[in-house]
GROMACS .gro file of C-alpha atoms in nm:
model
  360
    1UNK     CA    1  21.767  10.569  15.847
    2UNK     CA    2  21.672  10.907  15.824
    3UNK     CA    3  21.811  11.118  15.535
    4UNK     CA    4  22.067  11.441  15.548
    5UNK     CA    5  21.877  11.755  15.520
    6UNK     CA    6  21.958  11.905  15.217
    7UNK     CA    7  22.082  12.258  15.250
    8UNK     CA    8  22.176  12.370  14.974
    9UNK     CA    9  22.004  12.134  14.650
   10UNK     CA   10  21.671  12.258  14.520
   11UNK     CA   11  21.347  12.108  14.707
   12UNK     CA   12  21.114  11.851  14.510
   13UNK     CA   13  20.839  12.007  14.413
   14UNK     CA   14  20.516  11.958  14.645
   15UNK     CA   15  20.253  11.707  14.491
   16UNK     CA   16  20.032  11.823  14.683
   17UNK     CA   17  20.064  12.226  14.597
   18UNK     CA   18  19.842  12.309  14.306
   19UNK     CA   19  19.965  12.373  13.999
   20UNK     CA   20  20.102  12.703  13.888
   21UNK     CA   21  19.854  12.917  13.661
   22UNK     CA   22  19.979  13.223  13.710
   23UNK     CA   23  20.400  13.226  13.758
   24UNK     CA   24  20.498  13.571  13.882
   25UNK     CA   25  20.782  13.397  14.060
   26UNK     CA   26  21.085  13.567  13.834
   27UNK     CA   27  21.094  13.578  13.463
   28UNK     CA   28  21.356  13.325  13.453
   29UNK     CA   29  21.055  13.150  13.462
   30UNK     CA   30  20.996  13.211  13.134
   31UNK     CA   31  20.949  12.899  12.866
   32UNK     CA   32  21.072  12.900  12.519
   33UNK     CA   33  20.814  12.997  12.261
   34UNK     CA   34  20.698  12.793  11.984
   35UNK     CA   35  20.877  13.006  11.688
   36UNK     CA   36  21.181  13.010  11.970
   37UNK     CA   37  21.253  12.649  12.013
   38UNK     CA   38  21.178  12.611  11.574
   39UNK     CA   39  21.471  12.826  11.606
   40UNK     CA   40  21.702  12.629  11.813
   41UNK     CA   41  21.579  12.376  11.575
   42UNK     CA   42  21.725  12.456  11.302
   43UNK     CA   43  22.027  12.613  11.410
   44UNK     CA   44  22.342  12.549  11.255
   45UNK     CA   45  22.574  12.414  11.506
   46UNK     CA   46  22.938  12.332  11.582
   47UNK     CA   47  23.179  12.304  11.847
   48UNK     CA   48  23.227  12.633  12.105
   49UNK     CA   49  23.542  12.545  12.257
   50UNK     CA   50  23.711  12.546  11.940
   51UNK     CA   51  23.533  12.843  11.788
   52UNK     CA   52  23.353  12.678  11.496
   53UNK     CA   53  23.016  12.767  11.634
   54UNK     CA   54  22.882  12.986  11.395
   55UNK     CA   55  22.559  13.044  11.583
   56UNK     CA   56  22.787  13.150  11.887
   57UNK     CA   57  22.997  13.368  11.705
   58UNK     CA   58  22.691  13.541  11.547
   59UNK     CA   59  22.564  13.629  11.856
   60UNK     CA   60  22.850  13.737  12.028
   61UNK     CA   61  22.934  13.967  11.712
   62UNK     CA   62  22.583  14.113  11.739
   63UNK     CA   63  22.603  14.165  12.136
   64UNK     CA   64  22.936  14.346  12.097
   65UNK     CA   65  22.788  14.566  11.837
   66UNK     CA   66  22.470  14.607  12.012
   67UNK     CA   67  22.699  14.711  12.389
   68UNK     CA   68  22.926  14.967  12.160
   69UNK     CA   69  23.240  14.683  12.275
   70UNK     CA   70  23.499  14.525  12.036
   71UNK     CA   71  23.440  14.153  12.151
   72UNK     CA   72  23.149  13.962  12.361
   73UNK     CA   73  23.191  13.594  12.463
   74UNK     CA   74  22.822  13.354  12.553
   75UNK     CA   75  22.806  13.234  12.891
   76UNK     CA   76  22.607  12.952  13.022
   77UNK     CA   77  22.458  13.222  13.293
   78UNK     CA   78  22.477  13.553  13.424
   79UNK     CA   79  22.652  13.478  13.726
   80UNK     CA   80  22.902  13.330  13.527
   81UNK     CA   81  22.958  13.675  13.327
   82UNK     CA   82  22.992  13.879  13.683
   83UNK     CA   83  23.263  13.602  13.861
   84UNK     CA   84  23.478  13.570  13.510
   85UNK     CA   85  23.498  13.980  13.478
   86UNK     CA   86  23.581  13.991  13.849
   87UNK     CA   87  23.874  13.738  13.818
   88UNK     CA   88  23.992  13.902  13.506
   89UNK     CA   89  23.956  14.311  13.604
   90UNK     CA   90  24.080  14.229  13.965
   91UNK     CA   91  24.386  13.975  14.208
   92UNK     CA   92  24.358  13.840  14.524
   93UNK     CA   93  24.296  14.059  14.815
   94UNK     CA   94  24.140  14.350  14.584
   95UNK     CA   95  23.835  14.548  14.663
   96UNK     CA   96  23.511  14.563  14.481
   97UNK     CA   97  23.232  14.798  14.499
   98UNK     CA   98  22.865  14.771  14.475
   99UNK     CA   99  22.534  14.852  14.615
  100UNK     CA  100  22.489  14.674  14.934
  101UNK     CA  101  22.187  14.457  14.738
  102UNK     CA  102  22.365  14.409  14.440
  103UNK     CA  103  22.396  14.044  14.317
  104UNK     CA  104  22.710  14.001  14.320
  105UNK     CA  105  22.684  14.001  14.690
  106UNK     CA  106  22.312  13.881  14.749
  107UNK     CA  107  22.335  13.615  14.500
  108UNK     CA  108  22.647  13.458  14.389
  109UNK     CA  109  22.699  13.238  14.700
  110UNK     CA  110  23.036  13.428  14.795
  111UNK     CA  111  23.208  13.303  14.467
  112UNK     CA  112  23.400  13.646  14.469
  113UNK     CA  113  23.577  13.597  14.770
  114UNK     CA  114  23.539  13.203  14.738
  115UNK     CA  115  23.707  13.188  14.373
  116UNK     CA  116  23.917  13.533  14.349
  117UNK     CA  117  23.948  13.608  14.705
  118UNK     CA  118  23.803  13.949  14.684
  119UNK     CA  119  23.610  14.153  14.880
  120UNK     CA  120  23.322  14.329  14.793
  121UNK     CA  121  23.239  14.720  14.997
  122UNK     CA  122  22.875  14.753  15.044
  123UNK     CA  123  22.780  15.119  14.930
  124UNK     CA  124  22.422  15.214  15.058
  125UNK     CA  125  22.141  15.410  14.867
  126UNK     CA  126  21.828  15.402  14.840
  127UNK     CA  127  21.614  15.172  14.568
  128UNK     CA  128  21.894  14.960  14.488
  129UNK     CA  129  22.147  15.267  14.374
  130UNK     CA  130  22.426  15.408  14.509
  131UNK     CA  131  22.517  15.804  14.407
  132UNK     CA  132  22.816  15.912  14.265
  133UNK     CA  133  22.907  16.114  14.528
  134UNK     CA  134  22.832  15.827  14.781
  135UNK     CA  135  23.106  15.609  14.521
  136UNK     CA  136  23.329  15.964  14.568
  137UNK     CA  137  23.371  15.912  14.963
  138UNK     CA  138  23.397  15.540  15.012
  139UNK     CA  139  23.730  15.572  14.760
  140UNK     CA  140  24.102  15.594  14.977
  141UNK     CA  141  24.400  15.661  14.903
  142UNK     CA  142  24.644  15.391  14.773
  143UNK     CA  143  24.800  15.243  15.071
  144UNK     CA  144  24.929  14.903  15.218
  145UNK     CA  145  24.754  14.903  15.517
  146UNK     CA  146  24.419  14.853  15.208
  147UNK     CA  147  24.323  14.634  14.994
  148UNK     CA  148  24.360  14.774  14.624
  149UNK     CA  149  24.024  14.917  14.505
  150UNK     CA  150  24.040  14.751  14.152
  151UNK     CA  151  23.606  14.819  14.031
  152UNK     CA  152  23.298  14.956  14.067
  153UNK     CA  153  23.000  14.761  14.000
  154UNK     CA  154  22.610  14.875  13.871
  155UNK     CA  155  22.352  14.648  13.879
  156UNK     CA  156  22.124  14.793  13.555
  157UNK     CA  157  21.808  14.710  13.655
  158UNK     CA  158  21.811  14.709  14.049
  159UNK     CA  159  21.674  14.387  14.136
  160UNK     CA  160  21.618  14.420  14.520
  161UNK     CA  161  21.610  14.827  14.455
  162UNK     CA  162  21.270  14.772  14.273
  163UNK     CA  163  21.355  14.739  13.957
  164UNK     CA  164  21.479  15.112  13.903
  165UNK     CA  165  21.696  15.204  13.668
  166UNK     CA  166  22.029  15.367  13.697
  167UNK     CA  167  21.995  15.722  13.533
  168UNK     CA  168  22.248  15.762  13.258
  169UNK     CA  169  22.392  16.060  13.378
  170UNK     CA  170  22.500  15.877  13.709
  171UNK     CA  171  22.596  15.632  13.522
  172UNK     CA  172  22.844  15.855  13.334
  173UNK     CA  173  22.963  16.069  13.659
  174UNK     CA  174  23.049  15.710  13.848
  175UNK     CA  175  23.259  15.627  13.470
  176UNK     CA  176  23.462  15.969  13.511
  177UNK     CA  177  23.531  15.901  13.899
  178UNK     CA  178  23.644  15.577  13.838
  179UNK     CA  179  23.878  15.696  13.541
  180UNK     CA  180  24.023  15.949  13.759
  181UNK     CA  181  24.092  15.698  14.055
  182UNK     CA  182  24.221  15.438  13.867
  183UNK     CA  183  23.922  15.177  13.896
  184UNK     CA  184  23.750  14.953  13.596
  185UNK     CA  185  23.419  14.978  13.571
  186UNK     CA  186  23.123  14.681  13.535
  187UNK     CA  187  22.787  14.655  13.474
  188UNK     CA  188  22.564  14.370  13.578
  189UNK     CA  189  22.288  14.400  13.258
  190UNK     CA  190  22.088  14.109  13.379
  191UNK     CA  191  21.770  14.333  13.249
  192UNK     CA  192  21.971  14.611  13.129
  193UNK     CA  193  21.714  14.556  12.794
  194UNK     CA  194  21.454  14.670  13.045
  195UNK     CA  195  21.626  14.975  13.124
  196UNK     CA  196  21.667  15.070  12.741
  197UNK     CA  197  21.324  14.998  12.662
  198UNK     CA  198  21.162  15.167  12.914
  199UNK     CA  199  21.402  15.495  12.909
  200UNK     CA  200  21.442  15.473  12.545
  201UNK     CA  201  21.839  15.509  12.590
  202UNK     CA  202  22.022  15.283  12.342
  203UNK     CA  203  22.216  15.003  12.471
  204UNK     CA  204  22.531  15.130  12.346
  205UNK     CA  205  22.474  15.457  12.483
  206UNK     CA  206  22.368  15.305  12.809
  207UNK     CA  207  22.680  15.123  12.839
  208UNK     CA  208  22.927  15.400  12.729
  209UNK     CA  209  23.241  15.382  12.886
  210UNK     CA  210  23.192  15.079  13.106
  211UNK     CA  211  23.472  14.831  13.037
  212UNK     CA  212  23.249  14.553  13.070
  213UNK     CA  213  22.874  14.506  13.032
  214UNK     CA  214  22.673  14.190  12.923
  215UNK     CA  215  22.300  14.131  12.850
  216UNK     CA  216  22.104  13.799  13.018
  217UNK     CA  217  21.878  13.602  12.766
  218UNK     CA  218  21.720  13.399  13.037
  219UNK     CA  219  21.495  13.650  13.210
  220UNK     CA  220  21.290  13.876  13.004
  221UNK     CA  221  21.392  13.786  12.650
  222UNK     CA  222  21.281  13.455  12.746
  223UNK     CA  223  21.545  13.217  12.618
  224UNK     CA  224  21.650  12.908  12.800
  225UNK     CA  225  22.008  12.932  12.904
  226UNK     CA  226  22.268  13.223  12.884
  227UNK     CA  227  22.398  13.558  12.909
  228UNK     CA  228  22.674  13.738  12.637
  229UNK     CA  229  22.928  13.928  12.879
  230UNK     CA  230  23.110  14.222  12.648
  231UNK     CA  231  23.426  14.426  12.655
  232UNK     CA  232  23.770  14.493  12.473
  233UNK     CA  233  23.942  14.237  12.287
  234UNK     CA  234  24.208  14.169  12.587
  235UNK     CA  235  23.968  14.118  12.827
  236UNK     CA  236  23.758  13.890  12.642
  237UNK     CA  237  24.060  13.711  12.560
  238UNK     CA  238  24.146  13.685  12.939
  239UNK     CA  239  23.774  13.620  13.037
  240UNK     CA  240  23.782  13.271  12.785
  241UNK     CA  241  24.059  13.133  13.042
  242UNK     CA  242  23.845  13.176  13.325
  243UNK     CA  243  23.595  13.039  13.129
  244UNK     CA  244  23.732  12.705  13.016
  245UNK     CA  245  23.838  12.719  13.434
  246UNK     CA  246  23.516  12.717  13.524
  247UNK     CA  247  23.366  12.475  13.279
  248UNK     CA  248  23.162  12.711  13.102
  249UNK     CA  249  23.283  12.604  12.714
  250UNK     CA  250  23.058  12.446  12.582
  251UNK     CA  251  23.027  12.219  12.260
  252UNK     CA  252  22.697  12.313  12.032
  253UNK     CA  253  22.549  12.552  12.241
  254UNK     CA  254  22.422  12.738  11.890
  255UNK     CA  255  22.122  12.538  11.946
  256UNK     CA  256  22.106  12.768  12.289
  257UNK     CA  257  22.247  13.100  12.091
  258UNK     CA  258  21.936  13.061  11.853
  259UNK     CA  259  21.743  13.173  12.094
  260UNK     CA  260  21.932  13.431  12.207
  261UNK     CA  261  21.915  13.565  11.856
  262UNK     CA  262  21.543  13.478  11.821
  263UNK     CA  263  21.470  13.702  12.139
  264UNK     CA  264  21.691  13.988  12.054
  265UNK     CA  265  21.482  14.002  11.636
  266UNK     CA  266  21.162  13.918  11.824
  267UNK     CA  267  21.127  13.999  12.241
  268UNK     CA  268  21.315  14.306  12.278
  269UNK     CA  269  21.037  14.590  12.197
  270UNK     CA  270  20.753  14.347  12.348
  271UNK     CA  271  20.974  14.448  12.725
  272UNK     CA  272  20.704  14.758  12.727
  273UNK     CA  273  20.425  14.514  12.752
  274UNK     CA  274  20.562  14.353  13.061
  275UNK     CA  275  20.658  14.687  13.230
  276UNK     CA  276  20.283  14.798  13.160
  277UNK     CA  277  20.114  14.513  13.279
  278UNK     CA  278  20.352  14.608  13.612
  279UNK     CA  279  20.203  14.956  13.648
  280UNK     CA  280  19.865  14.787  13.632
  281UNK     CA  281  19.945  14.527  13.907
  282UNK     CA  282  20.052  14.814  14.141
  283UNK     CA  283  19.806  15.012  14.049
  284UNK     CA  284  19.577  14.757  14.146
  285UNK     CA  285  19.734  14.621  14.483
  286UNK     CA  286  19.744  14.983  14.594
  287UNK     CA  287  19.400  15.071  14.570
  288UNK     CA  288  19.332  14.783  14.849
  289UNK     CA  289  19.370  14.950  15.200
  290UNK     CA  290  19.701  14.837  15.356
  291UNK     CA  291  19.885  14.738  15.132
  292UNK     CA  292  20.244  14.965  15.078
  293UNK     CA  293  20.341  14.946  14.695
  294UNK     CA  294  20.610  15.051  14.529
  295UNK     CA  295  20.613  15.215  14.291
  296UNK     CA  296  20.734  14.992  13.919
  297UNK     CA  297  21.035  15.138  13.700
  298UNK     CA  298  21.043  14.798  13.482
  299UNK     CA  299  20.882  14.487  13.543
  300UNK     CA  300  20.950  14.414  13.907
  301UNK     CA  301  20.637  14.502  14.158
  302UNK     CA  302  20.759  14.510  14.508
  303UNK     CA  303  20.490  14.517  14.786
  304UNK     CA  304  20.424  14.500  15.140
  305UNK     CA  305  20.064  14.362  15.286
  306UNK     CA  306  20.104  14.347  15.625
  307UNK     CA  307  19.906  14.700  15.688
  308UNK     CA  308  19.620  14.494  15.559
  309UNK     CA  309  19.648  14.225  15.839
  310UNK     CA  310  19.827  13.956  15.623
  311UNK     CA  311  20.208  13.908  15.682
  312UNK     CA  312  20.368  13.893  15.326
  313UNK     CA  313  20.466  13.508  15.407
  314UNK     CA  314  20.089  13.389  15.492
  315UNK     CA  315  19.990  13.596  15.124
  316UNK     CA  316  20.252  13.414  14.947
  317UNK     CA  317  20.146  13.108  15.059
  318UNK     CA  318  19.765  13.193  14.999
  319UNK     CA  319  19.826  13.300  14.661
  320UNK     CA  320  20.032  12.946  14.619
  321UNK     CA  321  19.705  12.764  14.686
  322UNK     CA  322  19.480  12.960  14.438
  323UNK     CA  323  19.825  12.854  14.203
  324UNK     CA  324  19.997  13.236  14.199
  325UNK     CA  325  20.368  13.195  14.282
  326UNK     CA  326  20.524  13.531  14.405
  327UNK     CA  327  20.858  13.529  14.604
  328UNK     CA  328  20.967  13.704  14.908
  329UNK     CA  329  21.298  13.895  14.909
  330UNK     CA  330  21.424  14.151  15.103
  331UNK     CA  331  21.176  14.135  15.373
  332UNK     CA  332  20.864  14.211  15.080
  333UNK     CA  333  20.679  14.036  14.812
  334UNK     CA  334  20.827  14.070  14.473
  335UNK     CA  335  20.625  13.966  14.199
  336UNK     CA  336  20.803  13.975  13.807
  337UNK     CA  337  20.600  13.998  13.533
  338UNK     CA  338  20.698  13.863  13.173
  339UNK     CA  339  20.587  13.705  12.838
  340UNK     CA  340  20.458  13.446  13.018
  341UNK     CA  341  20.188  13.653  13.202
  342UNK     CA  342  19.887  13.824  13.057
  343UNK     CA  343  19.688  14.150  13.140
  344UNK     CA  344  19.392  13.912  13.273
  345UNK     CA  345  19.650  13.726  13.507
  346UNK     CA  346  19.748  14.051  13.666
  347UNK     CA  347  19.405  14.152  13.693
  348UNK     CA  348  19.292  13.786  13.856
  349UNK     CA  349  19.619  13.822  14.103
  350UNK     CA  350  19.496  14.168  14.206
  351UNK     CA  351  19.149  13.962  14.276
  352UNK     CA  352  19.318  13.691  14.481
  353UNK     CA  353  19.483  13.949  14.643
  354UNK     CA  354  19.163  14.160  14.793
  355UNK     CA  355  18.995  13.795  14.886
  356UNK     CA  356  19.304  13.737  15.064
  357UNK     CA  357  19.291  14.040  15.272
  358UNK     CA  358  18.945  14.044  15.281
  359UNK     CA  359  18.940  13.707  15.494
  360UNK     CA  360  19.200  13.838  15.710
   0.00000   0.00000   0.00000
């Protein structure tokens, strides 16, 4: 018999692909460190769900202080943090709005409108952003014949935008629209620690009158598991039922919150060394005729080949076989770097890269 093709589960792994040396895939990639998983070692533990975690708690009390919020709850994943503020800030039939590449709509399988049965207005912008006055026009009056526009959205960095980061002062003119129309406002910080390292804004400033924020552990900072989603007191409160809901309590997850800990003491400052090595890979794939770079804010590297006679799907897949993972999105190559990826990887992808073309 032959099997179901599976649509949606994760693909074995290829025995016969090569293996990875150089993972510029995403810096979720990123593995646990040696000091990091001593840490997880000998964390003290207890049980979440019944809030006698005191690994937990210390890291949601240092998140909260870190965001400028009253209360912060851990999350098994990012995702997680976006759908549970969504369901608590908005009701059925409400409106949401965000960049038209935000994750929230690119990347949470519909569970907005699957789970809360909301739907989400695509702004457009360029790099990712939306401007203020952009937010300004797409806002109507209160009506019936409209769904209820309950939040406005940021995605701090823009992932598919480039990795740019929202300037604080739009930041604060889409906060003072949103007050005076009536809308909460969110911000997806899934490398909002990029953002503050490379603009040297604090996070609490950065997240200044946003009702909720909340940092993710599992990309840069290079822990395992988790995210720390922040806010008021109420709306943490509210954002635990949707939690237990959704099967995100967990038992001793301090062993996980060690390392959340771990990487905000230790993996915060060491952001700057990603972002550089970023320039230098851009630097690099620009000075090979063809090839359309853009520009790097943070530590994503977005770039185009095909002017240099290799469609960004055949360079992917020639990079694969000389073991450099990259991934397409958005129509380009987008490769992340991280802790897990030295200056003499990016300067042996930027190698692979001119053979490439060079054998076109």
């Amino acid at each position: 018999m032959t099997r179901p093709a599976m649509l949606y589960t994760p693909p074995p792994i290829d025995p016969k692909a090569p293996p990875v040396r150089i993972n510029l895939l995403s810096d979720t990639q990123t593995k646990p460190t040696a000091a990091m998983r001593e840490a997880m070692a000998r964390a003290e533990v207890g049980d979440e769900q019944v809030g006698d975690d005191p690994t937990v708690n210390a890291l949601c009390e240092r998140v909260a202080d870190l965001l400028g919020k009253e209360a912060a709850v851990y999350m098994p994943s990012g995702t997680m943090c976006n759908v549970t503020a969504t369901l608590v800030h908005c009701r059925p039939g409400d409106e949401i709005l965000a960049h038209e590449t935000a994750h929230i709509i690119a990347r949470e399988g519909g569970a907005h409108a699957a789970i809360g049965g909301f739907q989400v207005t695509q702004l457009k912008g360029p790099d990712g952003q939306f401007t203020p006055e952009t937010f300004r026009k797409a806002l109507h009056p209160r009506t019936r014949y409209q769904p209820p526009q309950t939040v406005v959205s940021v995605e701090q960095t823009a992932n598919i935008g480039g990795g740019t980061i929202w300037k604080k002062a739009a930041l604060d003119e889409i906060v003072e629209i949103a007050r005076q129309h009536g809308l909460v406002t969110h911000m997806d910080g899934a490398r909002l620690l990029n953002a503050t390292v490379a603009s040297g804004i604090s996070p609490r400033d950065m997240t200044a009158g946003w009702d909720s924020a909340w940092i993710d552990f599992s990309k840069g900072l290079g822990a395992p598991i988790g995210g720390v989603l922040a806010g008021s007191r109420a709306f943490i409160d509210a954002v635990w039922q949707w939690k237990q809901r959704l099967g995100g309590s967990m038992r001793q997850a301090g062993i996980c919150a060690a390392a959340c800990i771990y990487a905000l003491d230790h993996h915060v400052d060491r952001l700057a060394d990603d972002h550089a090595h970023a320039r230098a890979l851009a630097r690099g794939l620009s000075q090979i005729a063809g090839i359309e770079v853009q520009e790097p804010e943070t530590n994503l590297v977005f770039f185009k080949p095909d002017g240099a006679g290799v469609p960004g799907d055949k360079m992917v897949a020639a990079l694969r076989q000389r073991g450099v993972t990259l991934a397409m999105m958005d129509g380009r190559i987008r490769a992340c770097t991280h802790l897990d990826v030295n200056a003499s990887q990016i300067e042996e992808t930027i190698g692979y890269v001119r053979e490439i073309v060079r054998g076109a």
